[in-house]
PDB file of N, CA, C, O and CB in Angstrom:
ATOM      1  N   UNK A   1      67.763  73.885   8.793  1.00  0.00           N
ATOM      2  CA  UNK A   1      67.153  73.051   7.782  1.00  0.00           C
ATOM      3  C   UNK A   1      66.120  73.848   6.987  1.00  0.00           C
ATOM      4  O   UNK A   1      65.618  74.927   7.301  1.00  0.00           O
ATOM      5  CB  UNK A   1      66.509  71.821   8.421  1.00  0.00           C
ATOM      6  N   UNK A   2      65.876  73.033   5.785  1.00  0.00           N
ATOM      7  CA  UNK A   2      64.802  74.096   4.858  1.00  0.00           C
ATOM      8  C   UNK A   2      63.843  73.533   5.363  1.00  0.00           C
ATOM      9  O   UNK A   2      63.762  72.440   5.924  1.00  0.00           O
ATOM     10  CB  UNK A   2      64.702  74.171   3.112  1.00  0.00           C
ATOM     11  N   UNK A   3      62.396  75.040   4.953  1.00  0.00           N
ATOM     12  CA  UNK A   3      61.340  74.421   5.366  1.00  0.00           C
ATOM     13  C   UNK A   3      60.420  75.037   4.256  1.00  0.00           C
ATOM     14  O   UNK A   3      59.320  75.577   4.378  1.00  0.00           O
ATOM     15  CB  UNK A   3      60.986  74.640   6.911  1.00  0.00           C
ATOM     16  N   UNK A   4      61.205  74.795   3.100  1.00  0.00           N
ATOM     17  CA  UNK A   4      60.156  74.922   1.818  1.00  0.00           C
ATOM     18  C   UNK A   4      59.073  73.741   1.523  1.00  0.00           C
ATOM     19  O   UNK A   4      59.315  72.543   1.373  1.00  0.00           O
ATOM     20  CB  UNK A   4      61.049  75.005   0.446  1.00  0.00           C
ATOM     21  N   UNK A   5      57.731  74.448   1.478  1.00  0.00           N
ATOM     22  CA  UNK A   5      56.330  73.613   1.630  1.00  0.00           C
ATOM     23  C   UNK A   5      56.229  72.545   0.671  1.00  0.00           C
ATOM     24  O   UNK A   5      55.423  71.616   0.721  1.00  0.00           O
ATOM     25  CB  UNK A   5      55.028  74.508   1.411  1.00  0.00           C
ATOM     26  N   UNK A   6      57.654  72.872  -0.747  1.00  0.00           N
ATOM     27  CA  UNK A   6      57.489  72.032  -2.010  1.00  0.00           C
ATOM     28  C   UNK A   6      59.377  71.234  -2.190  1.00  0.00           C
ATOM     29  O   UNK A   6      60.116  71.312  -3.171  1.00  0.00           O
ATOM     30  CB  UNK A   6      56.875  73.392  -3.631  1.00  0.00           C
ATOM     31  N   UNK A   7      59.624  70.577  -0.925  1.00  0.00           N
ATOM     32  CA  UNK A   7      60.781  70.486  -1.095  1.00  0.00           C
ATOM     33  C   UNK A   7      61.046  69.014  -2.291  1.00  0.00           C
ATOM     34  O   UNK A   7      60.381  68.019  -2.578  1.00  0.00           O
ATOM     35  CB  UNK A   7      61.377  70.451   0.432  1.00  0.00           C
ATOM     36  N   UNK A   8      62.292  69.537  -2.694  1.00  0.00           N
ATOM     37  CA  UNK A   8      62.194  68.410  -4.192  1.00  0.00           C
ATOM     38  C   UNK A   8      62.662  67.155  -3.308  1.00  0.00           C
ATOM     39  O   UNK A   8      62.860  67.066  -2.097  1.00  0.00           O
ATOM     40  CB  UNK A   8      63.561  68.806  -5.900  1.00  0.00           C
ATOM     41  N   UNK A   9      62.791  65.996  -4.588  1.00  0.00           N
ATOM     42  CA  UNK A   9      62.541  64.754  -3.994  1.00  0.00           C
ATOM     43  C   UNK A   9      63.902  64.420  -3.632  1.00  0.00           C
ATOM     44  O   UNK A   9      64.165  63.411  -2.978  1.00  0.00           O
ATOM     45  CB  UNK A   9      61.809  63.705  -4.887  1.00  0.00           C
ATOM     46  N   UNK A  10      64.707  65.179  -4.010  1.00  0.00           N
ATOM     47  CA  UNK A  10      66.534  64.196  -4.755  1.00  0.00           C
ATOM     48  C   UNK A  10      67.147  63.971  -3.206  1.00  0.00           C
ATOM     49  O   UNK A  10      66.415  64.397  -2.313  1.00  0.00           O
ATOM     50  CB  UNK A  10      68.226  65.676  -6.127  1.00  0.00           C
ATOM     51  N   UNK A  11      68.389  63.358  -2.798  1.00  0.00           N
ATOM     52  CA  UNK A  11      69.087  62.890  -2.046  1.00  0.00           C
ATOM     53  C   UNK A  11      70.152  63.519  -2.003  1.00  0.00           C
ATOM     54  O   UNK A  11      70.596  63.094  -3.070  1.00  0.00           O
ATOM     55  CB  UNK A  11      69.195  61.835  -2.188  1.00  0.00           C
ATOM     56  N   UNK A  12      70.787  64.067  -1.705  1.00  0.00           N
ATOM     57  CA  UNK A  12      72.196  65.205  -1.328  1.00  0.00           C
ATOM     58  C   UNK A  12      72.702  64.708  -0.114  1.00  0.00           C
ATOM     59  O   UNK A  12      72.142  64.237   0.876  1.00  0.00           O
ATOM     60  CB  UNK A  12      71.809  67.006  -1.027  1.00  0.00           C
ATOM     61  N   UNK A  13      74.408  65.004  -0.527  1.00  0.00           N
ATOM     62  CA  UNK A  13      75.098  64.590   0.600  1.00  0.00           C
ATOM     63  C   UNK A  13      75.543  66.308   1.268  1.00  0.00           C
ATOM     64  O   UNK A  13      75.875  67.302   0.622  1.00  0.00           O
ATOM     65  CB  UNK A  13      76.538  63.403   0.082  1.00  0.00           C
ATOM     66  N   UNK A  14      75.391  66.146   2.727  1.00  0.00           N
ATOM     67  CA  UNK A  14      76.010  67.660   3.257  1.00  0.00           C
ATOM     68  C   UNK A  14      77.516  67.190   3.657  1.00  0.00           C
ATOM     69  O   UNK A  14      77.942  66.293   4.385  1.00  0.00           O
ATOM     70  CB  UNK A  14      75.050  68.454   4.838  1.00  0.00           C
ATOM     71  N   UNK A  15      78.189  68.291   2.784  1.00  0.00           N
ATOM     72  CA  UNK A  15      79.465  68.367   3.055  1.00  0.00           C
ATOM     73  C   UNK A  15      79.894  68.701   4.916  1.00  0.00           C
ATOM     74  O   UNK A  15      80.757  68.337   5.716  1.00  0.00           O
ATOM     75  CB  UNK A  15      79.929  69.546   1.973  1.00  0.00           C
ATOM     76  N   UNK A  16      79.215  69.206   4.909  1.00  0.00           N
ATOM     77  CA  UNK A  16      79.845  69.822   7.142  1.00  0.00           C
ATOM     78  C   UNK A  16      79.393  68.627   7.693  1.00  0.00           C
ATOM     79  O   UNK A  16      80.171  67.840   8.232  1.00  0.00           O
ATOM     80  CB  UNK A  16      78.694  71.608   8.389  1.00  0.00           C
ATOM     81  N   UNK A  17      78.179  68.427   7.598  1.00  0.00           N
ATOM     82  CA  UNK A  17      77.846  67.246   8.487  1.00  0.00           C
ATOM     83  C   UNK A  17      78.172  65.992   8.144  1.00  0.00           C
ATOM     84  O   UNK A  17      78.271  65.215   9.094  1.00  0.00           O
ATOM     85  CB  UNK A  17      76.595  67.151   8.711  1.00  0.00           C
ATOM     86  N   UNK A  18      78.431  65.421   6.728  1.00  0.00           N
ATOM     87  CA  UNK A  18      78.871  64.190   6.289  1.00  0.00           C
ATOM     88  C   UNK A  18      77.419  63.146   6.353  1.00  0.00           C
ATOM     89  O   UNK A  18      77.274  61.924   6.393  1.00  0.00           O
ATOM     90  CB  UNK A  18      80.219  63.701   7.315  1.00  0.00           C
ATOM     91  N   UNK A  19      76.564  64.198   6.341  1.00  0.00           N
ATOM     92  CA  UNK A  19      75.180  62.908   6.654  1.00  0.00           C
ATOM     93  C   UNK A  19      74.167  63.434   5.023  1.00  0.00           C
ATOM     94  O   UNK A  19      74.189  64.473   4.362  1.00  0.00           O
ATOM     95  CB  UNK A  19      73.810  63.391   8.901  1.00  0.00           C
ATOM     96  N   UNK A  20      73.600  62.507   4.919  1.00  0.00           N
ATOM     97  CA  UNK A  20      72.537  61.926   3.522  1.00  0.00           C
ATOM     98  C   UNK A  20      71.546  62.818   4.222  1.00  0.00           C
ATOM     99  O   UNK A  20      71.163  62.753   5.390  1.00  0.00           O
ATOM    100  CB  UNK A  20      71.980  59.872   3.238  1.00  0.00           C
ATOM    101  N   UNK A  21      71.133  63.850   3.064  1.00  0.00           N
ATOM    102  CA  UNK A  21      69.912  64.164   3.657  1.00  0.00           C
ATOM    103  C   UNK A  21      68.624  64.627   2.743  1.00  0.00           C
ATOM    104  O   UNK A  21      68.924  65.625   2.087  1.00  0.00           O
ATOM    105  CB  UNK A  21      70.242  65.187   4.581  1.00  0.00           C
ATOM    106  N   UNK A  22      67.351  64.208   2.529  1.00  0.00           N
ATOM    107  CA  UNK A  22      65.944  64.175   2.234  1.00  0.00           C
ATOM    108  C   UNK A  22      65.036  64.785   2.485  1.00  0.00           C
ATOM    109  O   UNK A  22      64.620  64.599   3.628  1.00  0.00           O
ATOM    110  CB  UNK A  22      65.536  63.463   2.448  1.00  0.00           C
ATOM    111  N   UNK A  23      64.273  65.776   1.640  1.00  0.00           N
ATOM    112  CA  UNK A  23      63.101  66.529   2.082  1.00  0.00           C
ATOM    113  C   UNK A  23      64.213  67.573   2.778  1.00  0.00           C
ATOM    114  O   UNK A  23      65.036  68.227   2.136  1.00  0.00           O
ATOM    115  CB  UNK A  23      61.798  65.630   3.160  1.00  0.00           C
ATOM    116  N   UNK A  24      64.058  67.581   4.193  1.00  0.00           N
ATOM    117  CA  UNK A  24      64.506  68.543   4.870  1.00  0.00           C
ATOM    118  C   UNK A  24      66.246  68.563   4.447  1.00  0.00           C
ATOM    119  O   UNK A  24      67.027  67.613   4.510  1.00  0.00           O
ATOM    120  CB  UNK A  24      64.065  68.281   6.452  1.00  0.00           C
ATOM    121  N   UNK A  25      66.469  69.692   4.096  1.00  0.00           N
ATOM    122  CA  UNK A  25      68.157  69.715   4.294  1.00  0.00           C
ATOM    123  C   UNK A  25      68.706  70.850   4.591  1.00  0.00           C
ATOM    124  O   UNK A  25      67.954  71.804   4.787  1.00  0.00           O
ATOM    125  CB  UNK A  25      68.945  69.343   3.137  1.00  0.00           C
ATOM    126  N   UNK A  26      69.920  71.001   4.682  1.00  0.00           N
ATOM    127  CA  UNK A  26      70.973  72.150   5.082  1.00  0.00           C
ATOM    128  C   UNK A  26      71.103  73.061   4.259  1.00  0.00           C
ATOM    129  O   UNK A  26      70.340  73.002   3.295  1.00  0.00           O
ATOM    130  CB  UNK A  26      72.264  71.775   5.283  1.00  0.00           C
ATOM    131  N   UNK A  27      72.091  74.224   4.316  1.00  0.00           N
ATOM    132  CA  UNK A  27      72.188  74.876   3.457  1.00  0.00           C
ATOM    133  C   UNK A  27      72.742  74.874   1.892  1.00  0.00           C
ATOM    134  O   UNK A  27      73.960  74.759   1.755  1.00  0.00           O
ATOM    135  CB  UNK A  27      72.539  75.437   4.025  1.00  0.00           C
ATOM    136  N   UNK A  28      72.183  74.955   1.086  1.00  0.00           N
ATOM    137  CA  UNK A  28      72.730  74.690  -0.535  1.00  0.00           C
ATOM    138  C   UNK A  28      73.602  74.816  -0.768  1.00  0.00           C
ATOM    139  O   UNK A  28      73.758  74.567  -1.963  1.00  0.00           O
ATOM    140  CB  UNK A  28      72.413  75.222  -1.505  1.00  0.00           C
ATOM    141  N   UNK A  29      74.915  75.258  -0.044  1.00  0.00           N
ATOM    142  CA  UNK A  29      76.333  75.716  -0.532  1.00  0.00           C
ATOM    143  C   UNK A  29      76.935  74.195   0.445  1.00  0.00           C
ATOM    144  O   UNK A  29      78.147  74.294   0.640  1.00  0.00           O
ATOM    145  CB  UNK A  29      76.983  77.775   0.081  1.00  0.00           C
ATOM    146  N   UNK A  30      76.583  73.440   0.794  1.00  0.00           N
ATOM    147  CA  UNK A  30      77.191  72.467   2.037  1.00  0.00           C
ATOM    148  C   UNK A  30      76.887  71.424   1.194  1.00  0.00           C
ATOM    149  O   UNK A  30      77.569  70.446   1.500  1.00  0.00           O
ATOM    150  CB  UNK A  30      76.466  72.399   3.740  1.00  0.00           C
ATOM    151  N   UNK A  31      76.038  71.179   0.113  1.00  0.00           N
ATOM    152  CA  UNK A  31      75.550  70.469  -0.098  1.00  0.00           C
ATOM    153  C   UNK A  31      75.961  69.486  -1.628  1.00  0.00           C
ATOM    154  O   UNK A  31      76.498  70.188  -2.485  1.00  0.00           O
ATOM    155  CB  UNK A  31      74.539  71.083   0.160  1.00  0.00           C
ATOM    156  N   UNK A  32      75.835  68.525  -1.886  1.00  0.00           N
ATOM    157  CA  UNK A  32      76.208  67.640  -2.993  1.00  0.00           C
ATOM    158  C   UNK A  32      75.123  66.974  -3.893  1.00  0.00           C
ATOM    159  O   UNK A  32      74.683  65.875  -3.556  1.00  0.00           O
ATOM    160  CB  UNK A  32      76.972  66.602  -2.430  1.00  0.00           C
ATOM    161  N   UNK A  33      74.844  67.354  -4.591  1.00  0.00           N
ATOM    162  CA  UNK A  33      73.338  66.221  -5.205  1.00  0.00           C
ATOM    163  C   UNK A  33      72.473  67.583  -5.824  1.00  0.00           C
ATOM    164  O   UNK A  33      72.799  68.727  -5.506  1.00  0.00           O
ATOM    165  CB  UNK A  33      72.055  65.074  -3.451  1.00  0.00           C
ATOM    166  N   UNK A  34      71.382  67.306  -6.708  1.00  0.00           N
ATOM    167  CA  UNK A  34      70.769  65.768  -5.932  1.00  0.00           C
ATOM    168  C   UNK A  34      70.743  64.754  -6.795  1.00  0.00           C
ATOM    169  O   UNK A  34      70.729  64.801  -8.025  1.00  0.00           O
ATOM    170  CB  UNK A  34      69.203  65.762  -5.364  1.00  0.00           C
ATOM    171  N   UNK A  35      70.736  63.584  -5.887  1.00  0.00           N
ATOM    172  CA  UNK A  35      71.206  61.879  -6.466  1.00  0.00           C
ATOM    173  C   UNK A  35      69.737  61.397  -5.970  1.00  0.00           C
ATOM    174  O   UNK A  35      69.013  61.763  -5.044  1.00  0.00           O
ATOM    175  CB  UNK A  35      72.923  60.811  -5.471  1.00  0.00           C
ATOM    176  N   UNK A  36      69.597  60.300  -7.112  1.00  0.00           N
ATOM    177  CA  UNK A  36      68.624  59.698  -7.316  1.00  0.00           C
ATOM    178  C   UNK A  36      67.998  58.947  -6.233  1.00  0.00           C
ATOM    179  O   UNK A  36      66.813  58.614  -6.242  1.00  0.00           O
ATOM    180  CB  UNK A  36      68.879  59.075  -8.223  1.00  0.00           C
ATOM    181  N   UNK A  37      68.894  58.671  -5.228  1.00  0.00           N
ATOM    182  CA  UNK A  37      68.554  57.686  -4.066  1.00  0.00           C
ATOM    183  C   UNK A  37      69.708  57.850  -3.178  1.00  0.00           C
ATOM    184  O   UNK A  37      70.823  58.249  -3.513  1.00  0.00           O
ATOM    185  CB  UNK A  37      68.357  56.081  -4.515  1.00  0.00           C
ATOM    186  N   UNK A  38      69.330  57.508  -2.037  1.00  0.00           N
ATOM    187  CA  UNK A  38      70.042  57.392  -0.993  1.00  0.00           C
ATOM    188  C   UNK A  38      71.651  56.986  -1.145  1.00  0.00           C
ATOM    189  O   UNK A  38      72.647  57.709  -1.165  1.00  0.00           O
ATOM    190  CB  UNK A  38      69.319  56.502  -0.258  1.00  0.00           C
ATOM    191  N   UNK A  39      71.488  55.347  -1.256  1.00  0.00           N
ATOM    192  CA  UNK A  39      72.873  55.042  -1.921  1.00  0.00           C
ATOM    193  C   UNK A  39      73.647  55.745  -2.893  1.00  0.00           C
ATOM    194  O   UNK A  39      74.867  55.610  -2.800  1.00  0.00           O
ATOM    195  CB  UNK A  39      72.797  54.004  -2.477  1.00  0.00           C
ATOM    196  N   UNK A  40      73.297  56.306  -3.603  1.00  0.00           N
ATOM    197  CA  UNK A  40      73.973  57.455  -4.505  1.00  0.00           C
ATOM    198  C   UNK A  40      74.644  58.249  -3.669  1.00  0.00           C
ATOM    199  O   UNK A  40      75.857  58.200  -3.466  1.00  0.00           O
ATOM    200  CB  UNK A  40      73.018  58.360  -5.332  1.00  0.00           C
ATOM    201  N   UNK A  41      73.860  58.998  -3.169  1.00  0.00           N
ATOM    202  CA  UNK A  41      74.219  60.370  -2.194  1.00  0.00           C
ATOM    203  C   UNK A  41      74.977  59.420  -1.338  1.00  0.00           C
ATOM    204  O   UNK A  41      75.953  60.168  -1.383  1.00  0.00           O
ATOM    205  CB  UNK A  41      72.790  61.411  -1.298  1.00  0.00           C
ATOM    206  N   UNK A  42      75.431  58.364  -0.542  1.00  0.00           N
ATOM    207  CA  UNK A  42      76.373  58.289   0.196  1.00  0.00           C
ATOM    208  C   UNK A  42      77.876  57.893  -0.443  1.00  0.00           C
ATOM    209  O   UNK A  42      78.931  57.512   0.064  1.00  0.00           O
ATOM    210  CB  UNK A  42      75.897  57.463   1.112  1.00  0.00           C
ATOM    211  N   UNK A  43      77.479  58.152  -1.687  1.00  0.00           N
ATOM    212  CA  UNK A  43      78.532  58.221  -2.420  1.00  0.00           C
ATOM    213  C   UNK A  43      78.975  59.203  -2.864  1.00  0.00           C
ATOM    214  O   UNK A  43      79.979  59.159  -3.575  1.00  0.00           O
ATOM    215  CB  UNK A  43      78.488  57.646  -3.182  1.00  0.00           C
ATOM    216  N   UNK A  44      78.497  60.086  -2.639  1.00  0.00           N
ATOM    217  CA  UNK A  44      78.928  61.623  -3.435  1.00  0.00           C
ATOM    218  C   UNK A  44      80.245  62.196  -3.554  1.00  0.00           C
ATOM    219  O   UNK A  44      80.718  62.832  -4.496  1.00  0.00           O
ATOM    220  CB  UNK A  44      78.303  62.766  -2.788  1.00  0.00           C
ATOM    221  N   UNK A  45      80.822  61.834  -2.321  1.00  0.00           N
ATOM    222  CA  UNK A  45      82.541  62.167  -2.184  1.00  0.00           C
ATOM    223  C   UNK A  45      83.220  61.381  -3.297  1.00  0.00           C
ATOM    224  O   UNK A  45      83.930  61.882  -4.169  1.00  0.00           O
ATOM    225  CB  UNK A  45      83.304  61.611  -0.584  1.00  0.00           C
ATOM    226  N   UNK A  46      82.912  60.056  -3.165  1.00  0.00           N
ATOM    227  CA  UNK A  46      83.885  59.613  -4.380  1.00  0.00           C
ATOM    228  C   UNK A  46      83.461  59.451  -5.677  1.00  0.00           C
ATOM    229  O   UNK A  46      84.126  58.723  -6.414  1.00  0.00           O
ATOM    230  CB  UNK A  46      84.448  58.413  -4.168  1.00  0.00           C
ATOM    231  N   UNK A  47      81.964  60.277  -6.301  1.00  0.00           N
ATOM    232  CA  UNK A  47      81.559  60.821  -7.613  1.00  0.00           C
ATOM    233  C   UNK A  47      82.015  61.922  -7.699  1.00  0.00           C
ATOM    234  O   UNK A  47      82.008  62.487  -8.792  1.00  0.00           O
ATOM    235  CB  UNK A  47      80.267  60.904  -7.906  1.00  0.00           C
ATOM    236  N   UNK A  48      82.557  62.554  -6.532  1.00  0.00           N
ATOM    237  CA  UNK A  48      83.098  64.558  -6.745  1.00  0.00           C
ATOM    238  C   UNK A  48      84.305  64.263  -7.553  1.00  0.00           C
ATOM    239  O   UNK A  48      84.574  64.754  -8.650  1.00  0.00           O
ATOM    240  CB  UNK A  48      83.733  65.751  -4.927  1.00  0.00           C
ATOM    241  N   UNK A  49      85.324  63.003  -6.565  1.00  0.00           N
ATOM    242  CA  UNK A  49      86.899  62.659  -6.747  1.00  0.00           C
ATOM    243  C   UNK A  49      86.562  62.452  -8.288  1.00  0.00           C
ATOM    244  O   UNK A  49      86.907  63.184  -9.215  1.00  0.00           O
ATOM    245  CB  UNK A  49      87.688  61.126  -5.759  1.00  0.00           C
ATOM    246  N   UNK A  50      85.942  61.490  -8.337  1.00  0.00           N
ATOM    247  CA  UNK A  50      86.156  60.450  -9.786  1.00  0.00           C
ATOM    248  C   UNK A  50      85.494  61.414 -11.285  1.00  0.00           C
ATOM    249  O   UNK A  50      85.429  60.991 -12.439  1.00  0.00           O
ATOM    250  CB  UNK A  50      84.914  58.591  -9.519  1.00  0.00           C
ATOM    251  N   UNK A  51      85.143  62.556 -10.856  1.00  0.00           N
ATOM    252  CA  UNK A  51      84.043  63.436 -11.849  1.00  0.00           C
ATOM    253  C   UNK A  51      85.809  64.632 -12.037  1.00  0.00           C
ATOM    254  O   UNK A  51      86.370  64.968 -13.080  1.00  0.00           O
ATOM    255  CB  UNK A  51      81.868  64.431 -10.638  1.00  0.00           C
ATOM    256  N   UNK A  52      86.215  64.977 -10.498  1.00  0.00           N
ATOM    257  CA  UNK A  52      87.617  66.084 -10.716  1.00  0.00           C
ATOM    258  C   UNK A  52      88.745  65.685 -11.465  1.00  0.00           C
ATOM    259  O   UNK A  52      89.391  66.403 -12.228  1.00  0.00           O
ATOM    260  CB  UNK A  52      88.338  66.460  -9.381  1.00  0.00           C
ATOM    261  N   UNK A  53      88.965  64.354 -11.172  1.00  0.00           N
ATOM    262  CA  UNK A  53      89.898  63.476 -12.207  1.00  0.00           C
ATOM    263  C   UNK A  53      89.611  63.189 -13.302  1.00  0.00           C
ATOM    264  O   UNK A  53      90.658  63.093 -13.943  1.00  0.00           O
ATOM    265  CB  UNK A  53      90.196  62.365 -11.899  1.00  0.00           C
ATOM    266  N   UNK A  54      88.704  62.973 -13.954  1.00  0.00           N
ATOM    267  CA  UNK A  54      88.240  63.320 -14.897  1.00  0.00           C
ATOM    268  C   UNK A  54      88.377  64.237 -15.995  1.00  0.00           C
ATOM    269  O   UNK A  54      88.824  64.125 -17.137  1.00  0.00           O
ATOM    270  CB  UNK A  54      87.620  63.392 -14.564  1.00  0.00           C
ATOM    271  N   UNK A  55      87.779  65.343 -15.217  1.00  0.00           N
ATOM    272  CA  UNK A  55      88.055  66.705 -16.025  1.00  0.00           C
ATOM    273  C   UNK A  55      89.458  67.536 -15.747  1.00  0.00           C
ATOM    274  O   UNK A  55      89.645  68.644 -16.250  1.00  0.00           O
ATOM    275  CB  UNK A  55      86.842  67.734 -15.655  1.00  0.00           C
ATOM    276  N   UNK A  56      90.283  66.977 -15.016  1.00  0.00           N
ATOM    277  CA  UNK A  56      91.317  67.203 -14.819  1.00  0.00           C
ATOM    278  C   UNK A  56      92.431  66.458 -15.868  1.00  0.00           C
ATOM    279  O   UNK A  56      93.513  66.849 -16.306  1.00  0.00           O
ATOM    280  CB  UNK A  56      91.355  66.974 -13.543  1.00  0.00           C
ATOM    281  N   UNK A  57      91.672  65.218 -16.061  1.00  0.00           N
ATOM    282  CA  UNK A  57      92.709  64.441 -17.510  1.00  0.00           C
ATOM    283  C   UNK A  57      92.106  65.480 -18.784  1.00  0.00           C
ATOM    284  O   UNK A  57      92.886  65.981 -19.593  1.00  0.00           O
ATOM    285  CB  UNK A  57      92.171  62.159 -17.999  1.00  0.00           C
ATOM    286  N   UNK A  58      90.757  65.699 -18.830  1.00  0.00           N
ATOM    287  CA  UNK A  58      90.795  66.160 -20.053  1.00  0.00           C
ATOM    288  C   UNK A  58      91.760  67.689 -20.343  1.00  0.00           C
ATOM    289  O   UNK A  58      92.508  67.972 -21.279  1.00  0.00           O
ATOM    290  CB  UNK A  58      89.282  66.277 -20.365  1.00  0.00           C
ATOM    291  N   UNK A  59      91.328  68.554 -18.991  1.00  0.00           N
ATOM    292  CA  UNK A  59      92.225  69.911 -19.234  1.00  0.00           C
ATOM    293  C   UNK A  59      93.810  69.451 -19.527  1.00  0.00           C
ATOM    294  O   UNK A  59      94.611  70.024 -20.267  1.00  0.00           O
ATOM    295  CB  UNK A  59      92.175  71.000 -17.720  1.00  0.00           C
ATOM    296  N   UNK A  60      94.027  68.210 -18.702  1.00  0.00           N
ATOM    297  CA  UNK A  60      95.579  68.210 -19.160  1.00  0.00           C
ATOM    298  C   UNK A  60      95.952  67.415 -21.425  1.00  0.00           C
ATOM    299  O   UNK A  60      96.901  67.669 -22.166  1.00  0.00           O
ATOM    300  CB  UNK A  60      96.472  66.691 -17.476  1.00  0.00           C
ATOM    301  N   UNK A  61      94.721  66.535 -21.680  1.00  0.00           N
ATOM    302  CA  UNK A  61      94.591  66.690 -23.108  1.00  0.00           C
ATOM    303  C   UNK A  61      94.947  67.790 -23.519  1.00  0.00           C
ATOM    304  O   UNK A  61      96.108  67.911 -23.911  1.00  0.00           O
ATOM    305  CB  UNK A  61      93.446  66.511 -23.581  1.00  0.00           C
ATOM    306  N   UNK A  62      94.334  68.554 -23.538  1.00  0.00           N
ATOM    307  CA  UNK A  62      93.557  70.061 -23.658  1.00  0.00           C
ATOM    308  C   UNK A  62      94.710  70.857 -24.350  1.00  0.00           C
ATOM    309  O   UNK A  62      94.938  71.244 -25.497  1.00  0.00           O
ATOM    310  CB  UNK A  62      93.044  70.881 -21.977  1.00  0.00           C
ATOM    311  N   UNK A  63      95.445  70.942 -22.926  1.00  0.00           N
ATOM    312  CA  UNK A  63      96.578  71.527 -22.688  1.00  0.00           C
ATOM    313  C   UNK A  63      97.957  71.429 -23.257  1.00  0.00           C
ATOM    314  O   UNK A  63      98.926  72.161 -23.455  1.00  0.00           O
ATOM    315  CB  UNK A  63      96.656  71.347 -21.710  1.00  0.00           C
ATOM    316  N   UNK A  64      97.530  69.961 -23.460  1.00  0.00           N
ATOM    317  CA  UNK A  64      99.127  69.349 -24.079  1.00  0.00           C
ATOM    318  C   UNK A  64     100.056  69.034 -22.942  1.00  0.00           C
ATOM    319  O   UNK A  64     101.204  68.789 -23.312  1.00  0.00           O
ATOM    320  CB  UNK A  64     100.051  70.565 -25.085  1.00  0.00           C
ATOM    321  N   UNK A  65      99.806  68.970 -21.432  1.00  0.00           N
ATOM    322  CA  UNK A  65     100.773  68.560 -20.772  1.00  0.00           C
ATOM    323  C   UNK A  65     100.451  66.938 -20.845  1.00  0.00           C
ATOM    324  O   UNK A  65     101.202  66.134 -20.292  1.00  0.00           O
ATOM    325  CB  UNK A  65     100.855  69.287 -19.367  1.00  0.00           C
TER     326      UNK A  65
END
């Protein structure tokens, strides 16, 4: 866990562990956010899905397929 003296406020979901985590967290590459609040961050998996589909319709615009 970090133990920076000025840790920011936001809410991140950790990808390995699957747990919401605040102030203290895991490593930055595991990590999702940061989201405004709790409930956010336990949503993060299906803002990743719904954000990849997304930009996945536009590349296919894009593209012309």
């Amino acid at each position: 866990m970090s133990s920076d003296p000025n840790p920011d406020q936001g809410w991140y979901f950790n990808t390995k562990t699957n747990q919401v985590e605040h102030l203290e967290r895991g490593r930055s590459i595991d990590l999702l956010g940061p989201y405004p609040d709790e409930a956010t961050a336990r949503r993060a998996l299906d803002i990743a899905k719904e954000r990849t589909r997304q930009a996945d319709a536009e590349d296919a615009k894009w593209s012309g397929d």
